Coordinates of C-alpha atoms in Angstrom, one line a residue:
X565 CA 177.3 21.3 37.3
X566 CA 180.5 19.4 36.0
X567 CA 183.1 18.2 38.0
X568 CA 185.7 21.1 38.6
X569 CA 189.3 21.0 36.5
X570 CA 190.1 24.5 37.1
X571 CA 190.5 27.1 39.5
X572 CA 187.4 27.8 41.7
X573 CA 186.4 29.5 44.9
X574 CA 185.0 26.7 47.3
X575 CA 183.5 29.5 49.5
X576 CA 186.7 29.8 51.7
X577 CA 189.3 30.6 49.0
X578 CA 190.5 30.0 45.5
X579 CA 191.9 26.6 44.8
X580 CA 193.3 24.6 41.8
X581 CA 191.1 21.5 41.3
X582 CA 191.4 18.3 39.2
X583 CA 188.5 15.8 39.2
X584 CA 186.8 17.8 41.3
X585 CA 189.7 17.8 44.2
X586 CA 192.3 19.9 45.0
X587 CA 195.4 19.3 43.2
X588 CA 198.9 18.1 44.2
X589 CA 201.2 17.9 41.6
X590 CA 202.3 19.5 38.0
X591 CA 199.7 21.2 36.5
X592 CA 198.8 23.9 34.1
X593 CA 196.9 27.0 34.2
X594 CA 197.0 30.5 32.5
X595 CA 200.4 30.9 34.1
X596 CA 201.9 28.2 32.4
X597 CA 203.1 24.8 33.9
X598 CA 202.9 24.7 38.0
X599 CA 203.6 22.6 41.0
X600 CA 200.6 22.5 43.2
X601 CA 200.2 21.5 46.9
X602 CA 196.6 20.8 47.8
X603 CA 195.3 23.5 45.2
X604 CA 197.7 25.9 46.0
X605 CA 200.9 27.0 44.4
X606 CA 203.5 25.0 45.7
X607 CA 206.2 27.2 47.9
X608 CA 208.1 24.8 50.1
X609 CA 210.2 21.6 49.9
X610 CA 208.0 19.2 47.9
X611 CA 208.8 15.7 46.1
X612 CA 207.8 16.0 42.5
X613 CA 207.9 12.4 42.3
X614 CA 211.7 12.5 41.2
X615 CA 213.3 14.4 43.7
X616 CA 212.6 16.9 46.6
X617 CA 212.8 20.5 45.5
X618 CA 212.5 23.8 47.1
X619 CA 209.4 25.4 45.1
X620 CA 208.1 29.1 45.8
X621 CA 204.8 30.4 43.7
X622 CA 204.7 26.5 42.1
X623 CA 207.9 26.8 40.5
X624 CA 211.4 25.4 41.4
X625 CA 213.0 28.3 43.0
X626 CA 216.1 30.2 42.2
X627 CA 217.2 33.0 44.5
X628 CA 217.2 33.5 48.3
X629 CA 214.8 31.7 50.2
X630 CA 214.2 30.7 53.7
X631 CA 213.9 26.9 54.9
X632 CA 214.0 25.3 58.3
X633 CA 217.8 25.4 58.0
X634 CA 217.8 29.1 57.6
X635 CA 218.4 31.4 54.7
X636 CA 219.5 29.7 51.7
X637 CA 220.5 30.6 47.8
X638 CA 218.5 28.4 45.8
X639 CA 219.4 27.1 42.0
X640 CA 216.1 25.5 40.3
X641 CA 214.7 24.4 43.7
X642 CA 218.0 22.7 45.4
X643 CA 220.8 24.4 47.5
X644 CA 223.2 26.1 45.2
X645 CA 226.6 24.6 45.0
X646 CA 228.6 26.4 42.4
X647 CA 229.3 30.1 41.1
X648 CA 226.0 32.0 40.8
X649 CA 224.9 35.7 40.8
X650 CA 223.2 36.5 43.6
X651 CA 221.9 39.6 42.1
X652 CA 224.7 41.7 43.7
X653 CA 227.7 40.1 42.7
X654 CA 228.9 36.2 41.3
X655 CA 229.6 34.0 44.3
X656 CA 230.7 30.6 44.9
X657 CA 228.0 28.7 46.9
X658 CA 228.1 25.3 49.1
X659 CA 225.0 24.0 50.2
X660 CA 223.3 27.2 49.6
X661 CA 225.7 29.6 51.5
X662 CA 228.5 31.6 50.3
X663 CA 231.2 29.4 50.9
X664 CA 234.2 29.6 53.0
X665 CA 237.1 27.0 53.0
X666 CA 239.0 25.2 50.3
X667 CA 237.2 23.8 47.2
X668 CA 237.5 23.2 43.4
X669 CA 236.0 25.3 40.6
X670 CA 236.6 25.0 36.8
X671 CA 240.0 26.9 37.2
X672 CA 241.3 24.5 39.7
X673 CA 241.6 24.2 43.8
X674 CA 241.2 27.6 45.5
X675 CA 240.4 29.1 49.1
X676 CA 237.1 30.9 49.3
X677 CA 236.2 33.4 51.9
X678 CA 232.5 34.5 51.9
X679 CA 232.0 32.9 48.5
X680 CA 235.0 35.0 47.0
X681 CA 238.4 33.8 46.1
X682 CA 240.6 34.4 49.1
X683 CA 244.5 32.8 48.3
X684 CA 246.0 34.7 51.0
X685 CA 244.0 32.1 53.6
X686 CA 241.9 32.6 56.2
X687 CA 241.3 31.4 59.7
X688 CA 238.8 28.9 61.0
X689 CA 239.1 28.7 65.1
X690 CA 242.5 26.8 65.8
X691 CA 243.1 26.2 61.8
X692 CA 244.7 28.5 59.3
X693 CA 243.6 27.5 55.6
X694 CA 245.2 28.6 52.3
X695 CA 244.6 26.6 49.2
X696 CA 244.7 23.1 50.0
X697 CA 246.8 23.3 52.8
X698 CA 245.9 23.7 56.5
X699 CA 248.1 24.9 59.5
X700 CA 247.1 24.4 63.2
X701 CA 247.9 27.4 65.4
X702 CA 249.1 27.6 69.1
X703 CA 247.4 30.0 71.3
X704 CA 249.5 33.0 70.2
X705 CA 248.1 32.5 66.6
X706 CA 251.6 31.0 65.3
X707 CA 252.0 28.3 62.9
X708 CA 253.0 24.9 64.9
X709 CA 255.3 22.3 63.5
X710 CA 256.0 18.6 64.2
X711 CA 253.5 16.2 65.5
X712 CA 250.5 18.2 66.8
X713 CA 247.1 17.5 68.2
X714 CA 244.3 19.7 67.7
X715 CA 241.7 20.4 70.1
X716 CA 239.9 17.1 69.6
X717 CA 242.7 15.4 70.3
X718 CA 243.5 13.9 66.9
X719 CA 247.4 13.6 65.7
X720 CA 248.9 15.3 62.6
X721 CA 252.1 16.2 61.4
X722 CA 253.0 19.4 60.2
X723 CA 256.3 19.6 58.5
X724 CA 258.7 22.2 58.9
X725 CA 259.7 21.5 55.5
X726 CA 256.5 22.6 54.4
X727 CA 256.2 25.8 56.6
X728 CA 254.0 23.7 58.9
X729 CA 251.4 22.7 56.3
X730 CA 249.5 19.3 57.8
X731 CA 250.7 16.4 55.4
X732 CA 248.5 13.6 54.3
X733 CA 248.7 10.0 53.1
X734 CA 251.8 8.5 54.7
X735 CA 253.5 6.4 57.7
X736 CA 255.3 7.6 60.3
X737 CA 256.2 7.0 64.2
X738 CA 255.5 9.2 67.3
X739 CA 256.1 8.7 70.9
X740 CA 257.4 4.9 69.5
X741 CA 254.0 3.8 67.9
X742 CA 253.4 3.8 64.2
X743 CA 250.5 5.6 62.8
X744 CA 248.8 6.0 59.4
X745 CA 248.1 9.4 58.2
X746 CA 245.1 9.5 55.7
X747 CA 243.4 11.9 53.3
X748 CA 242.0 14.0 56.1
X749 CA 245.8 14.3 57.8
X750 CA 244.9 12.3 61.0
X751 CA 247.1 9.5 62.4
X752 CA 245.4 6.3 63.2
X753 CA 247.7 4.1 65.4
X754 CA 249.0 0.5 64.3
X755 CA 249.6 -2.3 66.1
X756 CA 252.6 -3.8 64.1
X757 CA 254.4 -0.6 62.7
X758 CA 257.3 -2.0 61.0
X759 CA 255.5 -4.7 59.3
X760 CA 252.8 -2.3 58.3
X761 CA 255.4 0.1 56.8
X762 CA 256.5 -2.5 54.6
X763 CA 253.0 -3.4 53.7
X764 CA 252.5 -0.2 52.5
X765 CA 255.6 0.4 50.6
X766 CA 256.3 -3.2 49.2
X767 CA 253.7 -2.9 45.8
X768 CA 255.0 0.3 44.8
X769 CA 258.8 -1.0 45.0
X770 CA 257.8 -4.3 43.0
X771 CA 256.3 -2.1 40.5
X772 CA 259.0 0.3 40.0
X773 CA 261.8 -2.1 40.2
X774 CA 260.3 -4.5 37.7
X775 CA 262.6 -4.8 34.6
X776 CA 265.6 -3.0 36.1
X777 CA 267.4 -6.3 37.4
X778 CA 267.2 -5.1 40.7
X779 CA 265.6 -7.3 43.9
X780 CA 262.7 -5.8 45.6
X781 CA 263.7 -7.5 48.9
X782 CA 267.0 -5.3 48.9
X783 CA 264.9 -2.0 47.8
X784 CA 262.4 -2.8 50.6
X785 CA 265.3 -3.5 53.0
X786 CA 267.0 -0.2 51.9
X787 CA 263.9 2.0 52.5
X788 CA 263.4 0.5 56.1
X789 CA 267.2 1.0 56.7
X790 CA 267.5 4.4 55.5
X791 CA 264.2 5.6 57.2
X792 CA 264.2 3.9 60.4
X793 CA 261.3 1.8 59.2
X794 CA 259.3 4.9 58.3
X795 CA 260.4 7.0 61.4
X796 CA 263.1 9.8 59.7
X797 CA 261.2 12.6 58.6
X798 CA 263.4 12.4 55.5
X799 CA 260.5 9.8 54.5
X800 CA 257.6 12.3 55.4
X801 CA 255.9 14.4 53.1
X802 CA 256.9 16.9 51.4
X803 CA 260.1 15.3 51.1
X804 CA 259.2 11.6 50.4
X805 CA 262.8 10.4 50.4
X806 CA 262.8 6.9 51.5
X807 CA 266.1 5.8 50.2
X808 CA 268.4 8.5 51.7
X809 CA 268.9 9.9 48.0
X810 CA 271.6 12.8 47.9
X811 CA 271.0 16.1 46.2
X812 CA 273.6 17.4 43.6
X813 CA 275.9 19.9 45.1
X814 CA 274.3 22.7 42.9
X815 CA 271.0 21.5 43.3
X816 CA 268.2 24.4 42.8
X817 CA 266.9 25.8 46.2
X818 CA 263.6 23.9 47.2
X819 CA 264.5 20.7 45.4
X820 CA 266.4 19.5 48.7
X821 CA 266.5 19.6 52.1
X822 CA 269.6 19.9 54.5
X823 CA 269.7 17.4 57.6
X824 CA 272.3 16.0 59.5
X825 CA 273.6 12.2 58.5
X826 CA 276.2 10.0 59.5
X827 CA 279.0 9.0 57.1
X828 CA 281.9 6.7 57.1
X829 CA 285.4 7.9 56.0
X830 CA 288.4 5.5 56.1
X831 CA 286.2 3.4 58.9
X832 CA 285.5 6.5 61.0
X833 CA 282.1 7.6 61.8
X834 CA 281.5 11.2 61.3
X835 CA 278.2 13.4 61.4
X836 CA 277.7 15.8 58.6
X837 CA 275.3 18.2 57.2
X838 CA 274.2 17.3 53.8
X839 CA 271.7 17.8 51.0
X840 CA 268.9 15.3 50.4
X841 CA 266.7 15.3 47.3
X842 CA 262.9 16.1 47.6
X843 CA 260.4 14.3 45.6
X844 CA 256.7 15.2 44.7
X845 CA 255.4 12.1 45.9
X846 CA 256.4 8.5 46.8
X847 CA 255.7 7.3 43.6
X848 CA 258.0 9.4 41.9
X849 CA 260.7 8.4 44.9
X850 CA 260.4 5.0 43.7
X851 CA 260.8 5.6 40.3
X852 CA 264.0 7.8 41.0
X853 CA 265.5 5.0 42.9
X854 CA 264.6 2.2 40.2
X855 CA 266.4 4.4 37.7
X856 CA 269.1 5.5 39.7
X857 CA 271.4 2.6 38.9
X858 CA 271.4 3.4 35.1
X859 CA 271.2 7.3 35.3
X860 CA 274.2 8.1 33.3
X861 CA 277.2 6.1 32.2
X862 CA 279.1 6.7 35.0
X863 CA 276.1 5.6 37.5
X864 CA 275.8 2.4 35.4
X865 CA 279.7 1.6 35.6
X866 CA 279.7 2.3 39.3
X867 CA 276.7 -0.1 40.2
X868 CA 277.6 -2.6 37.5
X869 CA 277.9 -5.4 40.3
X870 CA 274.5 -4.2 41.8
X871 CA 272.9 -4.7 38.3
X872 CA 274.4 -7.9 37.4
X873 CA 274.0 -9.7 40.9
X874 CA 272.2 -12.8 40.9
X875 CA 270.9 -12.9 44.3
X876 CA 269.7 -10.4 46.9
X877 CA 272.6 -11.6 49.5
X878 CA 275.2 -10.5 46.3
X879 CA 273.3 -7.3 45.5
X880 CA 273.6 -6.5 49.4
X881 CA 277.3 -7.0 49.3
X882 CA 277.9 -4.8 46.2
X883 CA 275.6 -1.9 47.6
X884 CA 278.4 -1.8 50.4
X885 CA 280.8 1.2 49.6
X886 CA 279.0 1.8 46.6
X887 CA 275.5 3.4 47.8
X888 CA 276.3 3.6 51.3
X889 CA 279.5 4.1 53.1
X890 CA 278.5 2.0 56.1
X891 CA 280.9 -1.0 56.1
X892 CA 277.9 -2.9 58.2
X893 CA 275.4 -1.8 55.2
X894 CA 275.4 -5.4 53.9
X895 CA 274.6 -7.1 57.3
X896 CA 272.1 -4.7 58.3
X897 CA 270.2 -5.1 54.9
X898 CA 270.4 -9.1 54.9
X899 CA 269.1 -8.8 58.7
X900 CA 266.1 -7.1 57.6
X901 CA 265.4 -9.3 54.6
X902 CA 265.8 -12.6 56.5
X903 CA 263.7 -11.1 59.6
X904 CA 260.8 -9.9 57.7
X905 CA 260.8 -12.7 54.7
X906 CA 261.3 -10.1 52.0
X907 CA 262.5 -12.5 49.6
X908 CA 258.8 -13.5 48.8
X909 CA 258.5 -10.4 46.9
X910 CA 261.4 -11.0 44.6
X911 CA 259.4 -14.2 43.6
X912 CA 257.0 -11.8 42.1
X913 CA 259.4 -10.6 39.5
X914 CA 262.0 -13.7 39.5
X915 CA 260.3 -16.9 39.6
X916 CA 262.7 -18.6 42.1
X917 CA 263.4 -15.3 43.6
X918 CA 267.0 -15.3 41.8
X919 CA 268.1 -14.2 38.3

């Protein structure tokens, strides 16, 4: 007889043959195009030459199936990772399972619980999660604030100004050490905290003040002085106020925070509570600072000598009594500028570091 190229019974069972051999790969029979494994319709994970897929009855499978990882929902041979109708209802899947957590779909970022929107949030052990925000709970289930550690010993900052939400992508001090908090909110200790703080903010400051007539060295020194080199909670998210910028007396609720601050009146040091402006991010804070000195006709006149200063030293002198009430403001700024060689940043805008 001829070499078999179809289904045939070899005496043990029926198999699909090609060139006389039990076939593995894509082939076509009376049911259409199928993927075969050793002469049978494939029904497991297989590499079809392009990628690995989960097959059932010779086709890339869509629906619930079970593999070595357990029961999963598949979409065209892959673990489903989007909205799918599982036959009962539409659910949001990730890696083949109804998703619980925070993820983004076509309408934005949402909190999901078992594949459904759950904007009220959900608990996951020590964590409470709502939308993009995470909150660390204590043993009684209360939301913690301040610098907090989880059960793995990771350090986080849970801002009281954000109802305890874990903050991300900023610099802060904790127990005398400087930490960089990344995308995951976990703080990593740095060996040179003050220099690290300057290194982080300097590029943003240079970009913001370029073309304004201001000196980057002075702006960086102000941020260092106003926040204690990043140690003030005013500079942490979600406030982002690096320059001690006050809020208007009639500022809308939620656009400011109220904290204790030190002012000088007639040479006398006085501690008062005052409103400080909140920003959406550090970039907005830098840009606001850069435009502050010309934000109105009155401010342009008030800061005219700051804007016309030809050297950082002159700018620091004119900021004393205008920007800050501290009579030693100039000396404090110049000390920071000298100690950290900040005039090098001025040369990125002014060739000789002076106008």
